[in-house]
Amino acid sequence: MAISGDDVVGWIRRSAELLAENRDYLTQLDAAIGDADHGANMDRGFRAVLQKLPTVADKDIGTVLKTVGMTLVSTVGGAGGPLYGTFFMQAGTATSGKDALEPEDWAKALEAAVNGVINRGKASPGDKTMVDALLPALEALRSALNDGAPLAEALRRSAAAAEQGMKDTIPLVARKGRASYLGERSAGHQDPGATSSHLLLRAAAEVWSGQD
Ligand code: ADP
Ligand code: MG
């Protein structure tokens, strides 16, 4: 079984739902070490994405994901907009013309997306950013698929690694983005971007769990 175009649209819809539900939580996290706008930014961006989705829902998966990315870039300000925009645009480029994704296609798409974020933001692991959730998620997905795990289990392991990476940002001192202005005072708080990244991977695991 593969991930269909409808499944990808379902993932985006579930992500929008989780981001809306967690809007205040993400904002509180950003209030502690940033400027208290991450929840509002992500929710605004994904609301705009939901409006746009019907115009591309019957297109190939690459077009859907590129449209998500372009919509985020044009509606979300700050650091998060361009970074998540790049994430989805790179995932879209990696899946150009495809109507279904095999597990390996998803791994390649996630790899392109995460590399896009790293190339654009220049964050390394441990800098207390979304990369600290995204990179472990990619590594866990790859290792699960290498172990021969079915897609549903690989997605669960990927989301669990993102969650662990998110929690592991708590003691870190931020070296990138607005939180880095706080220096040592950024330690003791969970990174908002790592938290929203976990929600995206959790949505994929939830919505695609019927796949094997
Ligand atoms: P802003 O910081 O401009 O207000 P947001 O609040 O929407 O933007 O997003 C903040 C999140 O962006 C941070 O929690 C962090 O995860 C992420 N971030 C910031 N700078 C970078 C970077 N250079 N690379 C990767 N992620 C980053
Ligand atoms: Mg902010």
CSV table of C-alpha atoms and ligand atoms in Angstrom, one decimal:
chain,number,residue,atom,x,y,z
A,1,MET,CA,0.0,0.0,0.0
A,2,ALA,CA,1.1,3.5,-0.7
A,3,ILE,CA,0.2,7.0,0.4
A,4,SER,CA,-2.3,8.5,-2.1
A,5,GLY,CA,-2.9,12.1,-3.0
A,6,ASP,CA,-6.0,12.1,-0.8
A,7,ASP,CA,-3.9,10.8,2.1
A,8,VAL,CA,-1.5,13.7,1.6
A,9,VAL,CA,-4.4,16.2,1.6
A,10,GLY,CA,-5.7,14.4,4.8
A,11,TRP,CA,-2.3,14.9,6.4
A,12,ILE,CA,-2.3,18.6,5.7
A,13,ARG,CA,-5.9,18.9,7.0
A,14,ARG,CA,-5.0,17.0,10.2
A,15,SER,CA,-1.9,19.2,10.6
A,16,ALA,CA,-4.0,22.3,10.4
A,17,GLU,CA,-6.4,20.9,13.0
A,18,LEU,CA,-3.6,20.0,15.4
A,19,LEU,CA,-2.0,23.4,14.9
A,20,ALA,CA,-5.3,25.2,15.6
A,21,GLU,CA,-5.9,23.1,18.7
A,22,ASN,CA,-2.3,23.9,19.9
A,23,ARG,CA,-2.3,27.5,18.9
A,24,ASP,CA,-2.3,28.9,22.5
A,25,TYR,CA,0.2,26.3,23.6
A,26,LEU,CA,2.7,27.2,20.8
A,27,THR,CA,2.2,30.8,21.6
A,28,GLN,CA,2.9,30.3,25.3
A,29,LEU,CA,6.1,28.4,24.4
A,30,ASP,CA,7.1,31.3,22.1
A,31,ALA,CA,6.2,33.8,24.8
A,32,ALA,CA,8.9,32.3,27.1
A,33,ILE,CA,11.8,32.5,24.6
A,34,GLY,CA,10.6,34.5,21.6
A,35,ASP,CA,7.9,37.0,20.7
A,36,ALA,CA,4.7,35.0,21.4
A,37,ASP,CA,3.5,34.6,17.8
A,38,HIS,CA,4.4,31.1,16.8
A,39,GLY,CA,0.9,29.6,17.4
A,40,ALA,CA,-0.8,32.5,15.6
A,41,ASN,CA,1.7,32.3,12.7
A,42,MET,CA,1.2,28.6,12.2
A,43,ASP,CA,-2.6,28.7,12.6
A,44,ARG,CA,-2.9,31.7,10.2
A,45,GLY,CA,-0.7,29.9,7.6
A,46,PHE,CA,-2.5,26.6,7.8
A,47,ARG,CA,-5.9,28.3,7.6
A,48,ALA,CA,-4.8,29.9,4.4
A,49,VAL,CA,-3.5,26.5,3.2
A,50,LEU,CA,-7.0,24.9,3.9
A,51,GLN,CA,-8.6,27.6,1.7
A,52,LYS,CA,-6.1,26.8,-1.1
A,53,LEU,CA,-6.3,23.0,-0.9
A,54,PRO,CA,-9.5,22.5,-2.9
A,55,THR,CA,-7.9,24.2,-5.9
A,56,VAL,CA,-5.1,21.6,-6.0
A,57,ALA,CA,-6.7,18.6,-4.4
A,58,ASP,CA,-6.9,16.7,-7.7
A,59,LYS,CA,-3.3,17.5,-8.7
A,60,ASP,CA,-0.2,15.4,-8.2
A,61,ILE,CA,1.3,15.2,-4.7
A,62,GLY,CA,4.2,17.4,-5.7
A,63,THR,CA,1.9,20.2,-6.8
A,64,VAL,CA,-0.1,19.9,-3.5
A,65,LEU,CA,3.0,20.1,-1.3
A,66,LYS,CA,4.5,23.0,-3.3
A,67,THR,CA,1.3,24.9,-3.0
A,68,VAL,CA,1.3,24.4,0.7
A,69,GLY,CA,4.8,25.7,0.9
A,70,MET,CA,4.1,28.8,-1.3
A,71,THR,CA,1.0,29.6,0.8
A,72,LEU,CA,3.0,29.4,4.0
A,73,VAL,CA,5.7,31.6,2.7
A,74,SER,CA,3.2,34.3,1.6
A,75,THR,CA,1.1,34.2,4.8
A,76,VAL,CA,3.4,33.4,7.7
A,77,GLY,CA,6.0,36.0,8.8
A,78,GLY,CA,9.0,35.6,11.0
A,79,ALA,CA,11.5,32.7,10.8
A,80,GLY,CA,8.8,30.0,10.8
A,81,GLY,CA,7.2,31.0,7.5
A,82,PRO,CA,10.2,30.8,5.2
A,83,LEU,CA,11.4,27.6,7.0
A,84,TYR,CA,8.2,25.7,6.8
A,85,GLY,CA,7.6,27.1,3.3
A,86,THR,CA,10.9,25.6,2.3
A,87,PHE,CA,10.1,22.3,4.1
A,88,PHE,CA,6.9,21.8,2.0
A,89,MET,CA,8.3,23.2,-1.3
A,90,GLN,CA,11.3,20.8,-1.1
A,91,ALA,CA,9.0,17.9,-0.2
A,92,GLY,CA,6.9,18.9,-3.2
A,93,THR,CA,9.9,19.0,-5.5
A,94,ALA,CA,10.9,15.5,-4.3
A,95,THR,CA,7.5,14.2,-5.1
A,96,SER,CA,6.9,16.1,-8.4
A,97,GLY,CA,4.4,14.3,-10.7
A,98,LYS,CA,3.6,11.5,-8.3
A,99,ASP,CA,0.1,10.3,-7.5
A,100,ALA,CA,1.2,7.9,-4.8
A,101,LEU,CA,4.1,7.6,-2.4
A,102,GLU,CA,5.8,4.4,-1.5
A,103,PRO,CA,7.5,4.4,2.0
A,104,GLU,CA,10.9,5.2,0.3
A,105,ASP,CA,9.3,8.1,-1.6
A,106,TRP,CA,8.1,9.5,1.8
A,107,ALA,CA,11.6,9.1,3.3
A,108,LYS,CA,13.1,10.9,0.3
A,109,ALA,CA,10.5,13.7,0.6
A,110,LEU,CA,11.1,14.1,4.3
A,111,GLU,CA,14.9,14.1,3.7
A,112,ALA,CA,14.6,16.8,1.1
A,113,ALA,CA,12.3,18.8,3.3
A,114,VAL,CA,14.6,18.6,6.4
A,115,ASN,CA,17.7,19.4,4.3
A,116,GLY,CA,15.8,22.4,2.9
A,117,VAL,CA,15.2,23.7,6.4
A,118,ILE,CA,18.9,23.1,7.3
A,119,ASN,CA,20.2,24.8,4.2
A,120,ARG,CA,18.0,27.8,4.6
A,121,GLY,CA,18.3,28.3,8.4
A,122,LYS,CA,21.8,27.0,8.9
A,123,ALA,CA,20.9,25.4,12.2
A,124,SER,CA,22.8,22.4,13.5
A,125,PRO,CA,21.4,19.7,15.7
A,126,GLY,CA,21.4,21.0,19.3
A,127,ASP,CA,20.8,24.7,18.3
A,128,LYS,CA,17.3,24.4,19.9
A,129,THR,CA,15.3,24.8,16.7
A,130,MET,CA,12.8,22.7,14.7
A,131,VAL,CA,15.8,20.8,13.3
A,132,ASP,CA,16.0,19.1,16.7
A,133,ALA,CA,12.6,17.4,16.1
A,134,LEU,CA,12.9,17.0,12.3
A,135,LEU,CA,16.3,15.4,12.0
A,136,PRO,CA,15.6,12.6,14.6
A,137,ALA,CA,12.2,12.0,12.9
A,138,LEU,CA,14.0,11.5,9.5
A,139,GLU,CA,16.7,9.3,11.1
A,140,ALA,CA,14.0,7.1,12.9
A,141,LEU,CA,12.0,6.8,9.7
A,142,ARG,CA,15.0,5.7,7.7
A,143,SER,CA,16.2,3.2,10.4
A,144,ALA,CA,12.6,1.7,10.8
A,145,LEU,CA,12.3,1.2,7.0
A,146,ASN,CA,15.8,-0.3,6.9
A,147,ASP,CA,14.7,-2.7,9.7
A,148,GLY,CA,11.9,-3.7,7.4
A,149,ALA,CA,9.2,-2.1,9.5
A,150,PRO,CA,5.8,-1.6,7.9
A,151,LEU,CA,5.0,2.0,7.0
A,152,ALA,CA,2.6,2.6,9.9
A,153,GLU,CA,5.2,1.5,12.4
A,154,ALA,CA,7.9,3.5,10.7
A,155,LEU,CA,5.7,6.6,10.9
A,156,ARG,CA,5.0,6.0,14.6
A,157,ARG,CA,8.7,5.7,15.3
A,158,SER,CA,9.4,8.8,13.3
A,159,ALA,CA,6.7,10.8,15.3
A,160,ALA,CA,8.0,9.4,18.6
A,161,ALA,CA,11.6,10.5,17.7
A,162,ALA,CA,10.3,14.0,16.9
A,163,GLU,CA,8.5,14.1,20.2
A,164,GLN,CA,11.7,13.0,22.0
A,165,GLY,CA,13.7,15.6,20.1
A,166,MET,CA,11.2,18.2,21.0
A,167,LYS,CA,11.5,17.4,24.7
A,168,ASP,CA,15.3,17.3,24.4
A,169,THR,CA,15.3,21.0,23.4
A,170,ILE,CA,14.2,22.0,26.9
A,171,PRO,CA,17.7,22.1,28.5
A,172,LEU,CA,19.4,23.5,25.4
A,173,VAL,CA,20.7,27.0,25.0
A,174,ALA,CA,19.4,28.5,21.7
A,175,ARG,CA,22.0,29.3,19.1
A,176,LYS,CA,19.7,30.3,16.2
A,177,GLY,CA,16.6,32.5,15.9
A,178,ARG,CA,15.1,34.9,18.3
A,179,ALA,CA,15.6,32.7,21.3
A,180,SER,CA,19.3,32.9,20.8
A,181,TYR,CA,19.1,36.6,22.0
A,182,LEU,CA,18.4,35.2,25.4
A,183,GLY,CA,21.6,33.2,25.6
A,184,GLU,CA,21.7,31.0,28.7
A,185,ARG,CA,18.2,32.2,29.7
A,186,SER,CA,16.7,30.2,26.8
A,187,ALA,CA,17.6,27.0,28.7
A,188,GLY,CA,14.7,25.4,30.6
A,189,HIS,CA,12.1,26.0,27.9
A,190,GLN,CA,10.8,23.8,25.0
A,191,ASP,CA,11.4,25.2,21.6
A,192,PRO,CA,8.1,26.2,19.8
A,193,GLY,CA,9.3,25.3,16.3
A,194,ALA,CA,10.4,21.8,17.5
A,195,THR,CA,6.9,21.5,19.0
A,196,SER,CA,5.0,22.4,15.8
A,197,SER,CA,7.3,20.1,13.8
A,198,HIS,CA,6.4,17.2,16.1
A,199,LEU,CA,2.7,18.0,15.5
A,200,LEU,CA,3.2,17.7,11.7
A,201,LEU,CA,4.9,14.3,12.1
A,202,ARG,CA,2.3,13.2,14.6
A,203,ALA,CA,-0.4,14.1,12.1
A,204,ALA,CA,1.3,12.0,9.4
A,205,ALA,CA,1.5,9.0,11.7
A,206,GLU,CA,-2.1,9.3,12.7
A,207,VAL,CA,-3.6,9.8,9.3
A,208,TRP,CA,-1.4,7.3,7.4
A,209,SER,CA,-1.5,4.6,10.1
A,210,GLY,CA,-3.9,2.5,8.1
A,211,GLN,CA,-1.2,2.2,5.5
A,212,ASP,CA,1.2,-0.8,5.3
B,1,ADP,P1,10.0,34.2,14.8
B,1,ADP,O1,11.1,33.7,15.7
B,1,ADP,O2,10.5,35.1,13.7
B,1,ADP,O3,9.0,35.0,15.7
B,1,ADP,P2,8.3,31.9,14.8
B,1,ADP,O4,7.9,32.3,16.2
B,1,ADP,O5,7.1,31.6,13.9
B,1,ADP,O6,9.2,33.0,14.1
B,1,ADP,O7,9.2,30.6,14.8
B,1,ADP,C1,10.2,30.4,15.8
B,1,ADP,C2,10.8,29.0,15.6
B,1,ADP,O8,11.5,29.0,14.4
B,1,ADP,C3,11.8,28.6,16.6
B,1,ADP,O9,11.1,28.1,17.8
B,1,ADP,C4,12.7,27.7,16.0
B,1,ADP,O10,12.3,26.3,16.1
B,1,ADP,C5,12.6,28.1,14.5
B,1,ADP,N1,13.8,28.7,14.0
B,1,ADP,C6,14.2,30.0,14.2
B,1,ADP,N2,15.4,30.2,13.5
B,1,ADP,C7,15.7,29.0,12.9
B,1,ADP,C8,16.8,28.5,12.1
B,1,ADP,N3,17.8,29.4,11.7
B,1,ADP,N4,16.8,27.3,11.6
B,1,ADP,C9,15.8,26.4,12.0
B,1,ADP,N5,14.7,26.8,12.8
B,1,ADP,C10,14.7,28.1,13.2
B,2,MG,MG,8.0,34.0,17.3
